[in-house]
mmCIF file of C-alpha atoms in Angstrom:
data_model
loop_
_atom_site.group_PDB
_atom_site.id
_atom_site.type_symbol
_atom_site.label_atom_id
_atom_site.label_comp_id
_atom_site.label_asym_id
_atom_site.label_seq_id
_atom_site.Cartn_x
_atom_site.Cartn_y
_atom_site.Cartn_z
ATOM 1 C CA PHE A 1 -130.128 -239.569 -90.030
ATOM 2 C CA LEU A 2 -132.609 -238.288 -87.430
ATOM 3 C CA ALA A 3 -135.083 -235.419 -87.765
ATOM 4 C CA PHE A 4 -136.677 -233.457 -84.944
ATOM 5 C CA TYR A 5 -140.020 -231.659 -85.063
ATOM 6 C CA ASP A 6 -141.892 -229.930 -82.270
ATOM 7 C CA ILE A 7 -145.190 -231.407 -83.509
ATOM 8 C CA VAL A 8 -145.710 -234.423 -85.775
ATOM 9 C CA ILE A 9 -149.144 -235.044 -87.319
ATOM 10 C CA ILE A 10 -149.755 -238.619 -88.496
ATOM 11 C CA GLY A 11 -152.165 -238.506 -91.419
ATOM 12 C CA GLY A 12 -152.354 -235.881 -94.156
ATOM 13 C CA GLY A 13 -156.033 -236.026 -95.103
ATOM 14 C CA VAL A 14 -158.368 -233.105 -94.503
ATOM 15 C CA MET A 15 -158.125 -233.466 -90.706
ATOM 16 C CA GLY A 16 -154.339 -233.653 -90.681
ATOM 17 C CA CYS A 17 -154.066 -230.685 -93.051
ATOM 18 C CA SER A 18 -156.554 -228.736 -90.952
ATOM 19 C CA VAL A 19 -154.622 -229.405 -87.731
ATOM 20 C CA ALA A 20 -151.407 -228.329 -89.465
ATOM 21 C CA TYR A 21 -152.999 -225.118 -90.778
ATOM 22 C CA TRP A 22 -154.506 -224.057 -87.445
ATOM 23 C CA LEU A 23 -151.351 -224.840 -85.500
ATOM 24 C CA ALA A 24 -149.044 -223.151 -87.993
ATOM 25 C CA GLN A 25 -150.989 -219.895 -88.023
ATOM 26 C CA ARG A 26 -151.388 -219.668 -84.249
ATOM 27 C CA ILE A 27 -148.183 -220.891 -82.590
ATOM 28 C CA TYR A 28 -144.686 -219.417 -82.388
ATOM 29 C CA LYS A 29 -143.223 -219.323 -85.892
ATOM 30 C CA GLY A 30 -139.959 -220.957 -84.811
ATOM 31 C CA MET A 31 -141.690 -224.261 -84.046
ATOM 32 C CA LYS A 32 -141.309 -227.047 -86.601
ATOM 33 C CA ILE A 33 -144.388 -228.997 -87.712
ATOM 34 C CA ALA A 34 -144.474 -232.096 -89.913
ATOM 35 C CA VAL A 35 -147.347 -234.020 -91.490
ATOM 36 C CA ILE A 36 -146.724 -237.665 -92.426
ATOM 37 C CA GLU A 37 -148.940 -239.068 -95.187
ATOM 38 C CA ARG A 38 -148.484 -242.520 -96.690
ATOM 39 C CA ASP A 39 -150.382 -241.839 -99.941
ATOM 40 C CA PRO A 40 -150.028 -238.287 -101.305
ATOM 41 C CA THR A 41 -152.225 -239.244 -104.284
ATOM 42 C CA TYR A 42 -155.110 -239.704 -101.771
ATOM 43 C CA ARG A 43 -156.612 -242.280 -104.104
ATOM 44 C CA TYR A 44 -158.136 -244.322 -101.288
ATOM 45 C CA ALA A 45 -158.326 -241.623 -98.620
ATOM 46 C CA SER A 46 -161.570 -241.182 -96.714
ATOM 47 C CA THR A 47 -161.373 -237.457 -97.460
ATOM 48 C CA THR A 48 -161.498 -237.773 -101.221
ATOM 49 C CA LEU A 49 -164.025 -240.621 -101.203
ATOM 50 C CA SER A 50 -166.474 -238.828 -98.916
ATOM 51 C CA VAL A 51 -169.751 -237.145 -99.832
ATOM 52 C CA GLY A 52 -168.487 -233.833 -98.408
ATOM 53 C CA GLY A 53 -171.605 -233.043 -96.386
ATOM 54 C CA MET A 54 -171.993 -230.129 -93.975
ATOM 55 C CA ARG A 55 -174.861 -230.100 -91.485
ATOM 56 C CA GLN A 56 -175.852 -228.878 -88.022
ATOM 57 C CA GLN A 57 -178.588 -231.447 -87.503
ATOM 58 C CA PHE A 58 -177.026 -233.390 -84.640
ATOM 59 C CA SER A 59 -178.249 -234.294 -81.165
ATOM 60 C CA LEU A 60 -175.175 -233.094 -79.228
ATOM 61 C CA PRO A 61 -174.487 -229.359 -78.754
ATOM 62 C CA GLU A 62 -170.740 -229.925 -79.254
ATOM 63 C CA ASN A 63 -171.291 -231.367 -82.736
ATOM 64 C CA ILE A 64 -173.695 -228.594 -83.670
ATOM 65 C CA GLU A 65 -171.353 -225.821 -82.557
ATOM 66 C CA MET A 66 -168.349 -227.360 -84.332
ATOM 67 C CA SER A 67 -170.398 -227.606 -87.504
ATOM 68 C CA LEU A 68 -171.547 -223.981 -87.239
ATOM 69 C CA PHE A 69 -167.903 -222.974 -86.976
ATOM 70 C CA GLY A 70 -167.130 -225.174 -89.992
ATOM 71 C CA ALA A 71 -169.837 -223.534 -92.086
ATOM 72 C CA ASP A 72 -168.502 -220.083 -91.223
ATOM 73 C CA PHE A 73 -164.997 -221.237 -92.174
ATOM 74 C CA LEU A 74 -166.138 -222.614 -95.533
ATOM 75 C CA ARG A 75 -167.880 -219.352 -96.388
ATOM 76 C CA SER A 76 -164.683 -217.408 -95.688
ATOM 77 C CA ALA A 77 -162.182 -220.050 -96.870
ATOM 78 C CA ASN A 78 -161.198 -218.210 -100.043
ATOM 79 C CA ARG A 79 -160.048 -215.287 -97.929
ATOM 80 C CA ARG A 80 -158.528 -217.289 -95.061
ATOM 81 C CA LEU A 81 -156.574 -219.670 -97.288
ATOM 82 C CA HIS A 82 -155.574 -217.178 -99.980
ATOM 83 C CA ILE A 83 -151.973 -217.364 -101.178
ATOM 84 C CA HIS A 84 -150.713 -214.430 -103.228
ATOM 85 C CA GLY A 85 -149.998 -215.451 -106.812
ATOM 86 C CA VAL A 86 -151.460 -218.962 -106.441
ATOM 87 C CA ASP A 87 -154.629 -220.141 -108.184
ATOM 88 C CA MET A 88 -156.313 -221.806 -105.198
ATOM 89 C CA PRO A 89 -158.780 -224.720 -105.472
ATOM 90 C CA ASP A 90 -162.472 -223.826 -105.504
ATOM 91 C CA ILE A 91 -164.122 -225.445 -102.472
ATOM 92 C CA LYS A 92 -167.571 -225.057 -104.086
ATOM 93 C CA PHE A 93 -169.680 -224.857 -100.955
ATOM 94 C CA GLN A 94 -173.257 -225.631 -102.024
ATOM 95 C CA PRO A 95 -175.620 -224.405 -99.245
ATOM 96 C CA HIS A 96 -178.677 -226.363 -100.413
ATOM 97 C CA GLY A 97 -179.476 -227.829 -97.008
ATOM 98 C CA TYR A 98 -180.119 -231.203 -95.447
ATOM 99 C CA LEU A 99 -183.598 -232.698 -95.242
ATOM 100 C CA PHE A 100 -184.174 -235.454 -92.683
ATOM 101 C CA LEU A 101 -187.455 -237.363 -92.811
ATOM 102 C CA ALA A 102 -189.042 -239.187 -89.871
ATOM 103 C CA THR A 103 -191.890 -241.607 -89.356
ATOM 104 C CA GLU A 104 -194.309 -241.232 -86.464
ATOM 105 C CA GLU A 105 -191.952 -243.390 -84.408
ATOM 106 C CA GLY A 106 -189.002 -241.038 -84.933
ATOM 107 C CA ALA A 107 -190.859 -237.711 -84.781
ATOM 108 C CA ALA A 108 -190.394 -237.147 -81.023
ATOM 109 C CA GLN A 109 -186.618 -237.606 -81.280
ATOM 110 C CA MET A 110 -186.515 -235.250 -84.256
ATOM 111 C CA GLU A 111 -188.386 -232.595 -82.248
ATOM 112 C CA GLU A 112 -186.008 -233.024 -79.301
ATOM 113 C CA ASN A 113 -182.977 -232.693 -81.571
ATOM 114 C CA HIS A 114 -184.531 -229.653 -83.219
ATOM 115 C CA HIS A 115 -184.832 -227.902 -79.859
ATOM 116 C CA THR A 116 -181.128 -228.508 -79.151
ATOM 117 C CA GLN A 117 -180.136 -227.323 -82.626
ATOM 118 C CA VAL A 118 -182.112 -224.086 -82.392
ATOM 119 C CA GLN A 119 -180.716 -223.425 -78.911
ATOM 120 C CA CYS A 120 -177.228 -223.592 -80.429
ATOM 121 C CA GLY A 121 -178.118 -221.153 -83.210
ATOM 122 C CA ALA A 122 -178.696 -223.546 -86.112
ATOM 123 C CA LYS A 123 -181.143 -222.464 -88.815
ATOM 124 C CA VAL A 124 -183.387 -225.519 -88.916
ATOM 125 C CA GLU A 125 -187.108 -225.777 -89.652
ATOM 126 C CA LEU A 126 -189.518 -228.564 -88.766
ATOM 127 C CA MET A 127 -191.991 -229.330 -91.557
ATOM 128 C CA THR A 128 -195.291 -231.158 -91.528
ATOM 129 C CA PRO A 129 -196.099 -233.451 -94.487
ATOM 130 C CA ARG A 130 -198.270 -230.692 -95.990
ATOM 131 C CA ARG A 131 -195.413 -228.169 -95.765
ATOM 132 C CA LEU A 132 -192.983 -230.729 -97.189
ATOM 133 C CA GLN A 133 -195.307 -231.407 -100.137
ATOM 134 C CA ARG A 134 -195.507 -227.722 -100.983
ATOM 135 C CA LYS A 135 -191.757 -227.122 -100.845
ATOM 136 C CA PHE A 136 -190.640 -230.463 -102.288
ATOM 137 C CA PRO A 137 -193.500 -231.694 -104.507
ATOM 138 C CA TRP A 138 -191.344 -234.517 -105.891
ATOM 139 C CA LEU A 139 -191.090 -236.256 -102.483
ATOM 140 C CA ASN A 140 -192.925 -239.516 -101.774
ATOM 141 C CA LEU A 141 -194.266 -238.866 -98.265
ATOM 142 C CA ASP A 142 -195.892 -242.246 -97.587
ATOM 143 C CA GLY A 143 -195.352 -242.973 -93.889
ATOM 144 C CA ILE A 144 -193.601 -239.644 -93.258
ATOM 145 C CA ALA A 145 -194.815 -237.737 -90.178
ATOM 146 C CA LEU A 146 -192.228 -234.942 -89.943
ATOM 147 C CA GLY A 147 -189.299 -233.388 -91.735
ATOM 148 C CA SER A 148 -186.329 -231.333 -90.539
ATOM 149 C CA TYR A 149 -184.824 -228.954 -93.064
ATOM 150 C CA GLY A 150 -181.599 -227.010 -92.534
ATOM 151 C CA TYR A 151 -182.155 -223.917 -94.656
ATOM 152 C CA GLU A 152 -178.875 -222.145 -93.905
ATOM 153 C CA ASN A 153 -175.233 -223.236 -93.479
ATOM 154 C CA GLU A 154 -175.975 -226.803 -94.579
ATOM 155 C CA GLY A 155 -175.132 -228.521 -97.834
ATOM 156 C CA TRP A 156 -171.969 -229.955 -99.331
ATOM 157 C CA PHE A 157 -168.569 -229.001 -100.722
ATOM 158 C CA ASP A 158 -165.600 -230.451 -102.620
ATOM 159 C CA PRO A 159 -163.507 -232.275 -99.966
ATOM 160 C CA TRP A 160 -160.522 -232.693 -102.316
ATOM 161 C CA ALA A 161 -160.431 -228.947 -102.926
ATOM 162 C CA LEU A 162 -160.698 -228.122 -99.211
ATOM 163 C CA MET A 163 -157.901 -230.528 -98.323
ATOM 164 C CA SER A 164 -155.701 -229.223 -101.146
ATOM 165 C CA ALA A 165 -156.247 -225.605 -100.118
ATOM 166 C CA LEU A 166 -155.439 -226.387 -96.472
ATOM 167 C CA ARG A 167 -152.303 -228.265 -97.511
ATOM 168 C CA LEU A 168 -151.096 -225.443 -99.744
ATOM 169 C CA LYS A 169 -151.675 -222.875 -97.023
ATOM 170 C CA ALA A 170 -150.021 -225.011 -94.346
ATOM 171 C CA THR A 171 -146.996 -225.471 -96.618
ATOM 172 C CA GLU A 172 -146.772 -221.709 -97.126
ATOM 173 C CA LEU A 173 -146.816 -221.316 -93.328
ATOM 174 C CA GLY A 174 -143.771 -223.584 -93.037
ATOM 175 C CA VAL A 175 -145.253 -227.041 -92.442
ATOM 176 C CA ASP A 176 -143.279 -229.970 -93.904
ATOM 177 C CA PHE A 177 -145.216 -232.766 -95.603
ATOM 178 C CA ILE A 178 -143.427 -236.127 -95.569
ATOM 179 C CA HIS A 179 -144.389 -239.029 -97.830
ATOM 180 C CA GLY A 180 -144.107 -242.165 -95.713
ATOM 181 C CA ASP A 181 -145.881 -244.742 -93.583
ATOM 182 C CA VAL A 182 -145.525 -244.801 -89.793
ATOM 183 C CA TYR A 183 -144.944 -248.435 -88.897
ATOM 184 C CA ASN A 184 -143.438 -248.224 -85.411
ATOM 185 C CA VAL A 185 -143.355 -245.948 -82.371
ATOM 186 C CA ALA A 186 -140.298 -245.784 -80.113
ATOM 187 C CA HIS A 187 -140.806 -245.307 -76.383
ATOM 188 C CA GLU A 188 -138.362 -244.358 -73.673
ATOM 189 C CA THR A 189 -136.350 -247.434 -72.757
ATOM 190 C CA ASN A 190 -137.180 -249.576 -69.766
ATOM 191 C CA ASP A 191 -134.706 -250.597 -67.138
ATOM 192 C CA ASP A 192 -132.425 -253.104 -68.831
ATOM 193 C CA THR A 193 -133.690 -256.640 -68.412
ATOM 194 C CA MET A 194 -131.405 -259.559 -69.202
ATOM 195 C CA TRP A 195 -133.323 -262.585 -70.403
ATOM 196 C CA THR A 196 -131.681 -265.992 -70.163
ATOM 197 C CA GLU A 197 -132.883 -269.204 -71.687
ATOM 198 C CA GLU A 198 -134.075 -270.241 -68.234
ATOM 199 C CA THR A 199 -135.973 -267.044 -67.387
ATOM 200 C CA TYR A 200 -137.347 -266.173 -70.832
ATOM 201 C CA THR A 201 -141.006 -266.975 -71.421
ATOM 202 C CA LYS A 202 -143.641 -265.557 -73.743
ATOM 203 C CA GLU A 203 -145.447 -264.170 -70.701
ATOM 204 C CA ALA A 204 -142.294 -262.352 -69.582
ATOM 205 C CA GLU A 205 -141.805 -260.936 -73.082
ATOM 206 C CA ALA A 206 -145.417 -259.720 -73.175
ATOM 207 C CA LEU A 207 -144.995 -258.073 -69.764
ATOM 208 C CA ASP A 208 -141.832 -256.315 -70.948
ATOM 209 C CA GLU A 209 -143.649 -255.078 -74.067
ATOM 210 C CA GLN A 210 -146.490 -253.747 -71.932
ATOM 211 C CA ARG A 211 -144.022 -251.907 -69.709
ATOM 212 C CA ARG A 212 -142.378 -250.436 -72.793
ATOM 213 C CA LEU A 213 -145.665 -249.056 -74.072
ATOM 214 C CA LEU A 214 -146.284 -247.357 -70.732
ATOM 215 C CA LYS A 215 -143.229 -245.187 -71.313
ATOM 216 C CA ARG A 216 -143.415 -241.831 -73.083
ATOM 217 C CA SER A 217 -143.448 -241.957 -76.894
ATOM 218 C CA TYR A 218 -140.644 -239.903 -78.388
ATOM 219 C CA GLU A 219 -139.990 -241.153 -81.917
ATOM 220 C CA VAL A 220 -141.809 -242.596 -84.929
ATOM 221 C CA HIS A 221 -140.181 -244.743 -87.584
ATOM 222 C CA VAL A 222 -141.360 -243.941 -91.086
ATOM 223 C CA HIS A 223 -141.085 -246.183 -94.134
ATOM 224 C CA LEU A 224 -140.108 -243.977 -97.098
ATOM 225 C CA PRO A 225 -141.072 -244.829 -100.710
ATOM 226 C CA ASP A 226 -137.459 -245.795 -101.528
ATOM 227 C CA GLY A 227 -137.437 -248.370 -98.718
ATOM 228 C CA ASP A 228 -135.384 -246.373 -96.239
ATOM 229 C CA ILE A 229 -136.405 -245.948 -92.620
ATOM 230 C CA PHE A 230 -136.733 -242.320 -91.486
ATOM 231 C CA PRO A 231 -136.795 -241.810 -87.686
ATOM 232 C CA ILE A 232 -138.535 -238.625 -86.540
ATOM 233 C CA THR A 233 -138.313 -237.402 -82.949
ATOM 234 C CA SER A 234 -140.918 -235.098 -81.433
ATOM 235 C CA SER A 235 -142.325 -233.998 -78.105
ATOM 236 C CA LEU A 236 -145.922 -234.023 -79.392
ATOM 237 C CA PHE A 237 -147.734 -236.330 -81.799
ATOM 238 C CA VAL A 238 -151.206 -235.811 -83.271
ATOM 239 C CA ILE A 239 -153.121 -238.832 -84.592
ATOM 240 C CA ALA A 240 -155.156 -237.899 -87.674
ATOM 241 C CA ALA A 241 -154.964 -241.187 -89.556
ATOM 242 C CA GLY A 242 -158.658 -241.502 -90.395
ATOM 243 C CA PRO A 243 -159.955 -245.084 -90.152
ATOM 244 C CA GLN A 244 -156.464 -246.278 -89.183
ATOM 245 C CA SER A 245 -156.331 -244.002 -86.121
ATOM 246 C CA GLY A 246 -157.224 -246.843 -83.743
ATOM 247 C CA HIS A 247 -154.273 -248.871 -85.018
ATOM 248 C CA VAL A 248 -151.883 -245.910 -84.764
ATOM 249 C CA ALA A 249 -153.115 -245.122 -81.246
ATOM 250 C CA ASN A 250 -152.395 -248.717 -80.247
ATOM 251 C CA MET A 251 -148.767 -248.277 -81.353
ATOM 252 C CA PHE A 252 -148.554 -245.342 -78.950
ATOM 253 C CA GLY A 253 -149.833 -247.530 -76.109
ATOM 254 C CA ILE A 254 -153.276 -245.953 -75.908
ATOM 255 C CA GLY A 255 -155.528 -248.537 -74.279
ATOM 256 C CA LEU A 256 -152.677 -249.991 -72.224
ATOM 257 C CA GLN A 257 -152.078 -247.161 -69.782
ATOM 258 C CA LYS A 258 -153.907 -245.747 -66.776
ATOM 259 C CA GLY A 259 -156.861 -243.372 -66.463
ATOM 260 C CA LEU A 260 -158.250 -242.085 -69.746
ATOM 261 C CA LEU A 261 -155.421 -243.773 -71.648
ATOM 262 C CA SER A 262 -156.633 -247.179 -70.466
ATOM 263 C CA VAL A 263 -159.412 -246.952 -73.082
ATOM 264 C CA PRO A 264 -158.474 -247.948 -76.661
ATOM 265 C CA LEU A 265 -159.285 -245.381 -79.324
ATOM 266 C CA PRO A 266 -162.627 -246.675 -80.723
ATOM 267 C CA VAL A 267 -161.835 -246.030 -84.392
ATOM 268 C CA GLU A 268 -161.631 -248.730 -87.036
ATOM 269 C CA PRO A 269 -162.214 -248.963 -90.804
ATOM 270 C CA ARG A 270 -165.806 -249.301 -91.994
ATOM 271 C CA LYS A 271 -166.586 -249.646 -95.683
ATOM 272 C CA ARG A 272 -169.386 -247.558 -97.184
ATOM 273 C CA TYR A 273 -170.534 -247.358 -100.798
ATOM 274 C CA VAL A 274 -171.395 -244.089 -102.556
ATOM 275 C CA TYR A 275 -173.294 -244.560 -105.817
ATOM 276 C CA ASN A 276 -173.590 -242.147 -108.736
ATOM 277 C CA PHE A 277 -176.796 -242.375 -110.772
ATOM 278 C CA HIS A 278 -178.555 -240.419 -113.501
ATOM 279 C CA ALA A 279 -182.243 -239.468 -113.157
ATOM 280 C CA PRO A 280 -183.491 -237.423 -116.161
ATOM 281 C CA THR A 281 -186.778 -236.580 -114.407
ATOM 282 C CA GLY A 282 -185.221 -235.997 -110.991
ATOM 283 C CA PRO A 283 -185.860 -232.894 -108.844
ATOM 284 C CA GLY A 284 -182.816 -231.054 -110.218
ATOM 285 C CA LEU A 285 -181.313 -227.925 -108.710
ATOM 286 C CA ALA A 286 -183.822 -227.663 -105.871
ATOM 287 C CA THR A 287 -182.571 -230.877 -104.239
ATOM 288 C CA PRO A 288 -181.182 -230.780 -100.688
ATOM 289 C CA LEU A 289 -179.315 -233.755 -99.247
ATOM 290 C CA VAL A 290 -182.260 -235.994 -98.350
ATOM 291 C CA VAL A 291 -182.089 -238.681 -95.644
ATOM 292 C CA ASP A 292 -185.107 -240.983 -95.310
ATOM 293 C CA PRO A 293 -186.033 -242.913 -92.121
ATOM 294 C CA THR A 294 -184.100 -246.031 -93.240
ATOM 295 C CA GLY A 295 -180.861 -244.053 -93.546
ATOM 296 C CA LEU A 296 -180.885 -244.012 -97.346
ATOM 297 C CA TYR A 297 -179.582 -240.646 -98.571
ATOM 298 C CA PHE A 298 -179.023 -238.866 -101.856
ATOM 299 C CA ARG A 299 -178.110 -235.432 -103.141
ATOM 300 C CA ARG A 300 -177.593 -233.663 -106.424
ATOM 301 C CA GLU A 301 -174.130 -233.903 -108.019
ATOM 302 C CA GLY A 302 -173.312 -231.081 -110.412
ATOM 303 C CA HIS A 303 -175.794 -229.113 -112.509
ATOM 304 C CA GLY A 304 -177.220 -231.958 -114.570
ATOM 305 C CA ASN A 305 -179.602 -234.704 -113.489
ATOM 306 C CA ASN A 306 -176.864 -236.649 -111.742
ATOM 307 C CA TYR A 307 -177.118 -237.687 -108.103
ATOM 308 C CA ILE A 308 -175.065 -239.571 -105.542
ATOM 309 C CA GLY A 309 -176.357 -241.574 -102.605
ATOM 310 C CA GLY A 310 -176.032 -244.628 -100.415
ATOM 311 C CA MET A 311 -176.870 -246.072 -97.017
ATOM 312 C CA SER A 312 -175.257 -247.967 -94.138
ATOM 313 C CA PRO A 313 -175.903 -251.692 -93.654
ATOM 314 C CA PRO A 314 -179.149 -252.249 -91.709
ATOM 315 C CA ILE A 315 -177.400 -254.543 -89.207
ATOM 316 C CA GLN A 316 -173.761 -254.740 -88.168
ATOM 317 C CA ASP A 317 -173.477 -258.402 -89.181
ATOM 318 C CA LEU A 318 -173.716 -257.266 -92.806
ATOM 319 C CA GLU A 319 -170.660 -254.984 -92.615
ATOM 320 C CA PRO A 320 -168.725 -255.404 -95.901
ATOM 321 C CA SER A 321 -165.094 -256.478 -95.835
ATOM 322 C CA THR A 322 -162.513 -253.697 -95.732
ATOM 323 C CA ASP A 323 -159.874 -255.850 -97.436
ATOM 324 C CA ASN A 324 -160.530 -254.297 -100.853
ATOM 325 C CA MET A 325 -162.108 -251.281 -102.533
ATOM 326 C CA ASP A 326 -164.579 -253.239 -104.677
ATOM 327 C CA VAL A 327 -168.089 -251.825 -104.962
ATOM 328 C CA ASP A 328 -171.162 -253.984 -104.303
ATOM 329 C CA TYR A 329 -174.212 -252.683 -106.204
ATOM 330 C CA ASP A 330 -176.743 -254.989 -104.537
ATOM 331 C CA PRO A 331 -177.504 -252.704 -101.541
ATOM 332 C CA ILE A 332 -178.654 -249.789 -103.692
ATOM 333 C CA GLN A 333 -180.364 -251.946 -106.340
ATOM 334 C CA ASN A 334 -182.309 -253.730 -103.617
ATOM 335 C CA ARG A 335 -183.662 -250.308 -102.635
ATOM 336 C CA GLY A 336 -185.174 -249.942 -106.098
ATOM 337 C CA VAL A 337 -182.611 -247.494 -107.511
ATOM 338 C CA SER A 338 -181.135 -248.364 -110.885
#
C-alpha cells in the first residue's frame, strides 16, 4: 500500500502543527497534507517540556519581528483557532514580561540590543539599578549595572495547549496526522550499477550511497505502531522534528549536496533541566521571567508561590548526556536554590 500527499511534515510538535495549520488555511483546498509524529502522547517532546517563553529581546531583527508576530497571534489565538462546537484548549498567555540583568561588562551589548529591539517596534525599557529597585524591590542587585524589561507582548504561555489547539484546527482543515516514525528516505534511483565480487569495495559502496543521496527525495518509509512499514510519497517534505531535525535532514542528503545543501543542518539534541520549586516568601504575582548575567532564569508558575527555573551548562564540556530523561539536581542546588 502506498499513500501520496502533496506535502509531508515530519514532526508533529508545535512547529509541525503550526506549519500544517498555516499551509492548510492558505493553499488550495484540494492539496493533501500529512503530519508524521512518532509519539502522539508527546511525553518527551521538546514542546511539552519547554518553559513556553515569549520574548522580543533578541539581537537580530528577524528574531524580534517573528516574535512580535507570535505575540500578536497568541493574543488572537482563541479567535483564529476557534472550532464551532469544540471546547478549545486555553493557551493562557501570561504577558508578565522578561527581565534581563547585566553587569557592567554586558551593559554595552544590552544597550545595542535595545536599540535594535526598539527599531523593530518592541516595547522594551532599559532600567538603572535604582529604577529596578523601585519596580522590583525583591531583586538582589549586587553587581547589576543595567536591566532590560519587556513590558508588553512578553511573558509565557501553555505550550501543550497551543500545540493541541493548532493540531485540532489543522485536522479540521483537512490535515492527516499519522502515528509513525520516519526511518528511511527513498531517493530517485541511480543508473543501475552491477557489483561483482572483483569490483565491489567498501569505497565503491560508499560512493554509490553518496550518489543516491544526491538524487531527489520522493518517498519516506514510516514505521507504524503495529510494526508495518508505511511508504508515503510526496513532492515536498518539511522537516520539523525538533532536536532530531539534523538526523532527519541527513537522511534527505542535506550536507552531501552542492551549494547551500552542502552544509549539514546544525541541529542536534541538547538536554536542559527545568526545576519546579516552592518559595513561600517569593515575589509572587509581580514576577516577570528573570534572567541573571550567568544565564540562570526563573519565573512564576501558577498563582501560588511556585516557580520554575534553570540554566544552561557554563561550558560545553559539561553538556549532560541525552541518552535518558533523568534529572540532575546538582546544577540548581549548586546555585543555592533548594
